[in-house]
Structures are given as structure tokens and as C-alpha cells.
Amino acid sequence: MDILRNNTRQNAVRLLCLFAVIAMIVTGLTVYKANWPALLLFLGFALIYIQFPGQLMLKLAGFRAAHLSTLLAAGFFAGWAWVTLQYFLTELIRTNLVLYAAGPVCTAVYLLIVFRSRRQEGAFPFRFRFSRLSVAFCLFVTLGFLYAMLETQYLYLSPEVDEFISMNPDKGFHIGLINSLSHGYPLECPWFSGLYFNYHVFTELLYSVPVRLFGLTADVALLTCGPFMTVYAIGVSMYALFREMCSRARRAGLYCLTVLLSNIFIARGIDVSLAFLFLFRNENTAGYGVSCTLVLVILIREWYRAFSAESASSQRLLLLVIAMLMLVTGIKGPFGIVILGACWGTFALGLILRKVKFCAVLPITLMTAGFLLVYMTVLGSKGQGTTGQSLFALATIINITFYKSSLVALMKSIGLPLIFRYAVLLTVFTVFLLTVFFVPFVIGYIRELALVLTGKKEFDFSRVLVYAASLLGFLALMVLNYHGHSQVYFGFVTVFFAPLIAFWFFEDMEENRGLLMNLIRGLFIATLILTSVGLFAHMGSLFSSARDASDPAADASRYKSLSHDEYEAMRWIDSHTPKDALLATDRYYSLPPEEYDCTDRWHNRFFLYSDYSNRICYLAGCGYNLPASEVNRLKERIELNDRLYDRTNAKRGDLARNLGIDYVVVSRDFTNAGDLSSDDYHLCFSNDDVDVYEIR
């Protein structure tokens, strides 16, 4: 009877989680006016073009999963890699036929294989039972989905619904990339004609396929459909990792929930996790990079087992590993760098300990070749650079944390020497970096290393790889001097492998009831309670923002939003101008012109008109393409652009034609240009906020 009551309570929690997810979806569809036909279209795309073809790729590679979550996670990213290859083939042969047909054909073949297998075996290889679903995992998915929706769909309403739309610069930036990629590759910078963009674009590339094939708009794909795909990828990959790599597989859901409640990588505020902001706010694509990295570790484990056993499937699994490494590099380069470096480190240590055959150098070299192919082409150095004078700078990442200035002031006031101040900052930063996992991670890491080196514990290639990647990621985070958020992503490998190492430590010491282990467990639980409070406090603050966003009458800053009239103009441009039209704009950034600074990288991230009308624009948003040494080039463009809006310039039509500009867009809130109509400038659209002139 107790078991029955326990199952009843668990089923009640499962149903509550299901109803909560449905309620969040209904809220997005009704209150925030999410585009439900687009959602259904994107769901069909995800199934037919990504998930099912990915399952076929796994079958062809000979990959066998022990659990459905592993099959789903690996299949999702295998399908993503397959779509990426199709995209480049499409650009090579200059027809969309491959993109249109490959997904449905692969899906049909996979389903045929599955149904034939069912007829032969009498059942599907996996059966899903709702009553067997982990309650902790249900809570993890529900809270993760809420976090994602509060950071995306519940904050950014369509201008078709609201008078104003708030546009985070990163979102506009990635929307522009999606639109540009939907027109083809190589990716011409959507904000600066004549420049080509090198960036982590494989996420935008995937989103660009339904935009390209089915007319889905980039903003809907990113802001409405993105949270669903993000949470799905994170959920199945994290659950699969813990289920595959931990000895207590039934705790995988609890482990997932603990990671969420740990609020790891707190920065800029006591309740704000930078890791979760990037993980669930899908325009940063870090969530996909983390998820793919977790799946990659599982695949490397399966490949190495087959390789060690000299199995016939090892070569096919190696191809799958290489494809996945290339994919994660194209999603977020730092993840690929860390995993590849960890592979070489693990190989070297294995050779020293005589646990790895030297012939493993060939497959790891092939992995390196695949990595370099993506890194040197998609992520090539053209237009890229670091902000510092040197590639190396110790602990510059600490500058993003909220406690640094006050802590430094305190240490200076007591006369602490510089070297000790660095040590304190490094220690405190690491504690906040890992929160609840700091103590078990550090102790577990040292203990595992000692046991492996002394031969008291078996050399497990995949486990050693996790340890090597954690160390390498942390060193890169603290030592390198990369620009913007790129440096943060090195540390994400450590952040999301630290829980796995901590759980290994707890499982190894399960029977240890000594004073030290009890203290560690008590500290872990106490810290988890504090971080959970911080997590819910942050989500509570997001609720107020979401409530304000749901009110169309709420006040909005003109310079931090896109007005309804501006959006109407963008829709007109989309319907009435050629797809390859070049627009000129006076709206460099979402702020007043007098505040615009062409030397500020963050003022050069996006351009609303090109975002929403799927067009290339003449000016703005080149901060990711031009290094600081070439800022005068941007300045010259701005000065030249201003002459297009000068009524006293009688030759502005000749200038526009020489620049290849087809339309000049005037934002009345930004420029007091007046009427620019002339023999060269034909006013073809006008409303209260925007004038559009066609160049005759």
C-alpha cells in the first residue's frame, strides 16, 4: 500500500509538471501571441529533417544506446550534422533540391526500418511509459522550460501585436545572421556590404533552413521556436550523460535537477547565473554547444570501446565522432578546442601509463583534421581578433563578477600583497563558478587523479577525458584573453563537467559515513538550498518583466525598441523589394544617434531593418567583423552614409548608385532629414515613423 501511495504521489507530480508545461505553452500562444502555425511547422521540421534522419545516421554508424534518452540526444545532433552537410552541398550545386528532399527521404527510410523491425521482433526497441519517467527530471524540464520562456517568448512580443517590441541586441544580431544564411554561404555580413562573416554559425545555419525552405520568419524561429528546441536538447543530453556515465543510472533525473538548482557560475549578481542565462536564452546558442559536448563524450566512449575491442563498427563510430566534433566546433568553437585538446591529453597520459595503444594517434589525428576544417573555414581568423594586446592575460574573466571591486577594496585596505590578492580572487571566483560542486569537485578530482596514476583505479578513456577537459577548460578560462563571451565558453566545459565529477565522487564514497564525508555532504546540501533560493529569486524578477511585456499599453523606450510603424515598413520592404536589394539606413543601433559610438563593439551588433526584411544593409553592425585598428573604415562609411541623407547634396542620387544602394530608409526618430524626394529619390513608402525612397 505504501508503494502504491508513493507511485500515486509521483504520478501526481508528473501530471502537475505536464499541466505546467501545457499552461506555459498556452500562455505563449494566447497572452504573448506566439505564432502557433509556425510552431507546428518547426516541430515538423525538427522531426522530419533532424531527429528521424539522425536516428538513421546512428543506425548506419552502428551506434547502440542503452537508454532512449541517449538515442534521442545522439540522434538529434547527428541529424543536425546531416542538415549542415546538406546546406553546404546545396550551396555547391546551387539548388535547394537536396535540402528539400534529404530529410523526408531519410525519415521514410528510418521509419520503414523501424516498422520492419517491429514486425520481426514484435515490439519497438524502446517503450516509453509515462509512469516510469523520473519525477526529478520532470521538475528539471518544467523549471528549465519556464526559465527559457521567461528569457525569450515572454519578453519579446511581435510588433504585429504590440505597439513596441523590445529587441535585445544579441537577438537582433542572430536574427540577421539567420536571414543572411537563408540567402546562401559564404555569409556576407548582413550589416556591412562587402565584408564576410566568420563566427559560430552552425546554430543560425540550422534555423536558416526552415526560413529558406518554408518561409518561416527568423524572429519567430529564434524567439518562439528556439526555447522549445533548446530545452529539449539540454534535457535529453544532460539526462543521457548522467545515465550513461554514472553508476547510479536511476538518479540521472535527480542529478539533472541538482545541476539546475545549483545555479552554477553566478556573476554580476548574487542570484544571477551567467551559465543559465547563456544556456537557456537560446540566441547565445551556448545551450546547444553544451548539449552537443555532453553527447560527444558519450560517443567518444562508445568509439573507444569499439576501437579497443577492434570491432568492425569502430571506423563508422569514428566518422560519427568526427562529425559531432565538427558540429560542436561550428556551434561554439571553444567547446571543440577543449574536447580535442582533452583527447590529446588523455592519449598522452594513456601512453605514459601504457594503457592506450599508440595506433590511437591516427583516429585522434583524423578528429583534429575535422576540427581544423571547420575552425579554419567557418571560424577563420578573417575579421576576428582579441581585445587585449596579448593572447594571454591571467584571470581577466574575473572582471565580470559582481564581488570583485568590493573584494579588491577590502584586501587593499588591509594591505594584502598583490600576489595574495590574486590568489584570493581566483579562489573566490572558482567557488562562485562551481557553487555547490566546488568542494566535491576539487576533492574528487585530486582523489581520482591519484588513484589512476597509482594504478589503483582502471584507466577509463572517457572518464579521464572528462577530467582533462575540465582542467583544460578552466585553464583557458583563466589564462586566455579572448573577446567578449568567447572566453566564457571555455569555462562552460568545466562548469558542466564539474557536476559529473562531483557525482562520481559521491558514488565512490557512498558507504563512507565518516565525519569528513558527512561535513562535505552537509555543506553540499546547505549550499544547494542557498543557490536554489537565488535561482527562484532571479526567476521571480523575470516574472515582473514578463508581466510588463504582456501589456501592450506599457511604456517603452523609442531607442530600445522597434515600433509598430517601423515593423510595418519592414514588412512592406519584404513584400515589395527584390530579395537582393541593398538598403541604406540611418539607424545604426537602438539608441539616439548622439550616443552612438562607432568604436564601441556593442554598438555594432545588429540592424533592425535588415533583420526583419531579410535584406542586406549598407551600414551598421560590423563590430564583430572589423578589428579596432580598422575603426576609421567604419567612420568613413558613416560620414559617406550621412551624405545620402543630406538634402543639400544634389548628387546624393549618383552617390547611392555608385554604392549600389537600391533603397534609402529614413527613421524619423533618428534623422531630421525632411523630404528627400528628387528626380533620383522616389518616395515609395511612408508612415509616421519611416520613409522609404527608391533610387531611380
CSV table of N, CA and C in Angstrom, one decimal, residues 46-121:
chain,number,residue,atom,x,y,z
A,46,ALA,N,11.8,19.8,-37.2
A,46,ALA,CA,12.7,19.1,-36.2
A,46,ALA,C,12.6,17.6,-36.3
A,47,LEU,N,11.4,17.1,-36.5
A,47,LEU,CA,11.2,15.6,-36.5
A,47,LEU,C,11.7,15.1,-37.9
A,48,ILE,N,11.2,15.6,-39.0
A,48,ILE,CA,11.4,15.0,-40.3
A,48,ILE,C,12.8,15.4,-40.8
A,49,TYR,N,13.4,16.5,-40.5
A,49,TYR,CA,14.7,16.9,-41.0
A,49,TYR,C,15.8,16.7,-40.1
A,50,ILE,N,15.5,16.6,-38.8
A,50,ILE,CA,16.6,16.5,-37.8
A,50,ILE,C,16.6,15.1,-37.1
A,51,GLN,N,15.5,14.9,-36.3
A,51,GLN,CA,15.5,13.8,-35.3
A,51,GLN,C,15.5,12.4,-36.0
A,52,PHE,N,14.5,12.2,-36.9
A,52,PHE,CA,14.4,10.9,-37.6
A,52,PHE,C,15.6,10.6,-38.5
A,53,PRO,N,16.1,11.6,-39.3
A,53,PRO,CA,17.3,11.3,-40.1
A,53,PRO,C,18.5,11.1,-39.2
A,54,GLY,N,18.6,11.7,-38.1
A,54,GLY,CA,19.6,11.5,-37.1
A,54,GLY,C,19.6,10.0,-36.6
A,55,GLN,N,18.4,9.5,-36.4
A,55,GLN,CA,18.4,8.1,-35.9
A,55,GLN,C,18.9,7.2,-37.0
A,56,LEU,N,18.6,7.5,-38.3
A,56,LEU,CA,19.1,6.7,-39.4
A,56,LEU,C,20.6,6.8,-39.4
A,57,MET,N,21.2,7.9,-39.2
A,57,MET,CA,22.7,8.1,-39.1
A,57,MET,C,23.3,7.2,-38.0
A,58,LEU,N,22.6,7.1,-36.9
A,58,LEU,CA,23.1,6.3,-35.8
A,58,LEU,C,23.1,4.8,-36.2
A,59,LYS,N,22.0,4.4,-36.8
A,59,LYS,CA,21.9,3.0,-37.3
A,59,LYS,C,23.0,2.7,-38.2
A,60,LEU,N,23.3,3.6,-39.2
A,60,LEU,CA,24.3,3.3,-40.2
A,60,LEU,C,25.7,3.3,-39.5
A,61,ALA,N,25.9,4.1,-38.5
A,61,ALA,CA,27.2,4.1,-37.8
A,61,ALA,C,27.3,2.9,-36.8
A,62,GLY,N,26.3,2.2,-36.6
A,62,GLY,CA,26.4,1.1,-35.7
A,62,GLY,C,26.3,1.5,-34.2
A,63,PHE,N,25.8,2.6,-33.9
A,63,PHE,CA,25.7,3.1,-32.5
A,63,PHE,C,24.5,2.5,-31.8
A,64,ARG,N,24.8,1.9,-30.7
A,64,ARG,CA,23.7,1.2,-29.9
A,64,ARG,C,23.6,1.9,-28.5
A,65,ALA,N,22.4,2.4,-28.2
A,65,ALA,CA,22.2,3.1,-27.0
A,65,ALA,C,21.6,2.2,-25.9
A,66,ALA,N,22.0,2.4,-24.7
A,66,ALA,CA,21.4,1.7,-23.6
A,66,ALA,C,20.1,2.2,-23.1
A,67,HIS,N,19.8,3.5,-23.5
A,67,HIS,CA,18.6,4.1,-23.0
A,67,HIS,C,18.0,5.1,-24.1
A,68,LEU,N,16.7,5.3,-24.0
A,68,LEU,CA,16.1,6.1,-25.0
A,68,LEU,C,16.6,7.5,-25.0
A,69,SER,N,16.9,8.1,-23.9
A,69,SER,CA,17.5,9.5,-23.8
A,69,SER,C,18.8,9.6,-24.6
A,70,THR,N,19.6,8.6,-24.5
A,70,THR,CA,20.9,8.6,-25.3
A,70,THR,C,20.6,8.6,-26.8
A,71,LEU,N,19.7,7.7,-27.2
A,71,LEU,CA,19.3,7.6,-28.6
A,71,LEU,C,18.7,8.9,-29.1
A,72,LEU,N,17.9,9.6,-28.3
A,72,LEU,CA,17.3,10.9,-28.8
A,72,LEU,C,18.3,12.0,-28.8
A,73,ALA,N,19.2,12.0,-27.8
A,73,ALA,CA,20.2,13.1,-27.8
A,73,ALA,C,21.2,12.9,-28.9
A,74,ALA,N,21.8,11.7,-29.1
A,74,ALA,CA,22.7,11.5,-30.2
A,74,ALA,C,22.1,11.6,-31.5
A,75,GLY,N,20.8,11.2,-31.7
A,75,GLY,CA,20.1,11.3,-32.9
A,75,GLY,C,19.9,12.8,-33.3
A,76,PHE,N,19.5,13.6,-32.3
A,76,PHE,CA,19.3,15.0,-32.6
A,76,PHE,C,20.5,15.7,-33.2
A,77,PHE,N,21.6,15.5,-32.6
A,77,PHE,CA,22.8,16.1,-33.1
A,77,PHE,C,23.4,15.5,-34.3
A,78,ALA,N,23.2,14.2,-34.5
A,78,ALA,CA,23.6,13.5,-35.7
A,78,ALA,C,22.8,14.1,-36.9
A,79,GLY,N,21.5,14.3,-36.6
A,79,GLY,CA,20.6,14.9,-37.7
A,79,GLY,C,21.0,16.3,-38.0
A,80,TRP,N,21.4,17.1,-36.9
A,80,TRP,CA,21.9,18.4,-37.1
A,80,TRP,C,23.1,18.5,-38.0
A,81,ALA,N,24.1,17.6,-37.7
A,81,ALA,CA,25.3,17.5,-38.6
A,81,ALA,C,24.9,17.1,-40.0
A,82,TRP,N,23.9,16.3,-40.2
A,82,TRP,CA,23.5,15.9,-41.5
A,82,TRP,C,22.9,17.1,-42.3
A,83,VAL,N,22.0,17.9,-41.6
A,83,VAL,CA,21.5,19.1,-42.2
A,83,VAL,C,22.6,20.1,-42.6
A,84,THR,N,23.6,20.2,-41.7
A,84,THR,CA,24.7,21.1,-42.0
A,84,THR,C,25.4,20.7,-43.3
A,85,LEU,N,25.7,19.4,-43.4
A,85,LEU,CA,26.3,18.9,-44.7
A,85,LEU,C,25.4,19.2,-45.9
A,86,GLN,N,24.1,19.0,-45.7
A,86,GLN,CA,23.2,19.2,-46.8
A,86,GLN,C,23.2,20.7,-47.2
A,87,TYR,N,23.3,21.6,-46.3
A,87,TYR,CA,23.4,23.0,-46.5
A,87,TYR,C,24.6,23.4,-47.4
A,88,PHE,N,25.7,22.8,-47.1
A,88,PHE,CA,26.9,23.2,-47.9
A,88,PHE,C,26.9,22.5,-49.3
A,89,LEU,N,26.3,21.3,-49.3
A,89,LEU,CA,26.1,20.6,-50.7
A,89,LEU,C,25.1,21.5,-51.5
A,90,THR,N,24.1,22.0,-50.9
A,90,THR,CA,23.2,22.9,-51.6
A,90,THR,C,23.9,24.1,-52.2
A,91,GLU,N,24.7,24.7,-51.4
A,91,GLU,CA,25.5,25.9,-51.9
A,91,GLU,C,26.4,25.5,-53.0
A,92,LEU,N,26.9,24.2,-53.0
A,92,LEU,CA,27.9,23.8,-54.0
A,92,LEU,C,27.2,23.5,-55.3
A,93,ILE,N,26.0,22.9,-55.3
A,93,ILE,CA,25.3,22.6,-56.6
A,93,ILE,C,24.2,23.6,-56.9
A,94,ARG,N,24.0,24.6,-56.0
A,94,ARG,CA,23.1,25.8,-56.3
A,94,ARG,C,21.7,25.4,-56.6
A,95,THR,N,21.2,24.5,-55.8
A,95,THR,CA,19.8,24.1,-55.9
A,95,THR,C,19.3,23.7,-54.5
A,96,ASN,N,18.1,24.0,-54.2
A,96,ASN,CA,17.5,23.6,-52.9
A,96,ASN,C,17.0,22.2,-52.8
A,97,LEU,N,17.2,21.4,-53.9
A,97,LEU,CA,16.6,20.1,-54.0
A,97,LEU,C,17.1,19.2,-52.9
A,98,VAL,N,18.4,19.2,-52.6
A,98,VAL,CA,18.9,18.4,-51.6
A,98,VAL,C,18.3,18.7,-50.2
A,99,LEU,N,18.2,20.0,-49.9
A,99,LEU,CA,17.7,20.4,-48.6
A,99,LEU,C,16.2,20.0,-48.5
A,100,TYR,N,15.5,20.1,-49.6
A,100,TYR,CA,14.0,19.8,-49.6
A,100,TYR,C,13.8,18.2,-49.4
A,101,ALA,N,14.6,17.4,-50.1
A,101,ALA,CA,14.3,16.0,-50.2
A,101,ALA,C,15.0,15.1,-49.2
A,102,ALA,N,16.2,15.5,-48.8
A,102,ALA,CA,17.0,14.6,-47.9
A,102,ALA,C,16.3,14.2,-46.6
A,103,GLY,N,15.7,15.2,-46.0
A,103,GLY,CA,15.1,14.9,-44.7
A,103,GLY,C,13.9,14.0,-44.8
A,104,PRO,N,12.9,14.2,-45.7
A,104,PRO,CA,11.8,13.3,-45.9
A,104,PRO,C,12.2,11.9,-46.3
A,105,VAL,N,13.2,11.8,-47.2
A,105,VAL,CA,13.7,10.5,-47.7
A,105,VAL,C,14.3,9.7,-46.5
A,106,CYS,N,15.2,10.4,-45.8
A,106,CYS,CA,15.8,9.7,-44.6
A,106,CYS,C,14.8,9.3,-43.6
A,107,THR,N,13.8,10.1,-43.4
A,107,THR,CA,12.8,9.8,-42.4
A,107,THR,C,12.0,8.6,-42.8
A,108,ALA,N,11.6,8.6,-44.1
A,108,ALA,CA,10.9,7.4,-44.7
A,108,ALA,C,11.7,6.1,-44.5
A,109,VAL,N,13.0,6.2,-44.8
A,109,VAL,CA,13.8,5.0,-44.7
A,109,VAL,C,13.9,4.5,-43.3
A,110,TYR,N,14.1,5.5,-42.4
A,110,TYR,CA,14.2,5.1,-41.0
A,110,TYR,C,12.9,4.5,-40.4
A,111,LEU,N,11.8,5.1,-40.7
A,111,LEU,CA,10.5,4.6,-40.3
A,111,LEU,C,10.2,3.2,-40.9
A,112,LEU,N,10.6,3.0,-42.1
A,112,LEU,CA,10.5,1.7,-42.7
A,112,LEU,C,11.3,0.6,-42.0
A,113,ILE,N,12.5,1.0,-41.6
A,113,ILE,CA,13.4,0.1,-40.9
A,113,ILE,C,12.8,-0.3,-39.5
A,114,VAL,N,12.3,0.8,-38.8
A,114,VAL,CA,11.7,0.6,-37.5
A,114,VAL,C,10.4,-0.3,-37.6
A,115,PHE,N,9.6,-0.1,-38.5
A,115,PHE,CA,8.3,-0.9,-38.6
A,115,PHE,C,8.6,-2.3,-39.0
A,116,ARG,N,9.6,-2.5,-39.9
A,116,ARG,CA,10.1,-3.8,-40.3
A,116,ARG,C,10.6,-4.5,-39.1
A,117,SER,N,11.4,-3.8,-38.3
A,117,SER,CA,12.0,-4.4,-37.0
A,117,SER,C,10.9,-4.8,-36.1
A,118,ARG,N,9.9,-3.9,-36.0
A,118,ARG,CA,8.7,-4.2,-35.1
A,118,ARG,C,8.0,-5.5,-35.5
A,119,ARG,N,7.8,-5.7,-36.8
A,119,ARG,CA,7.1,-6.9,-37.3
A,119,ARG,C,7.9,-8.1,-37.0
A,120,GLN,N,9.3,-8.0,-37.1
A,120,GLN,CA,10.1,-9.2,-36.9
A,120,GLN,C,10.3,-9.5,-35.4
A,121,GLU,N,10.4,-8.4,-34.5
A,121,GLU,CA,10.7,-8.7,-33.1
A,121,GLU,C,9.4,-8.6,-32.3
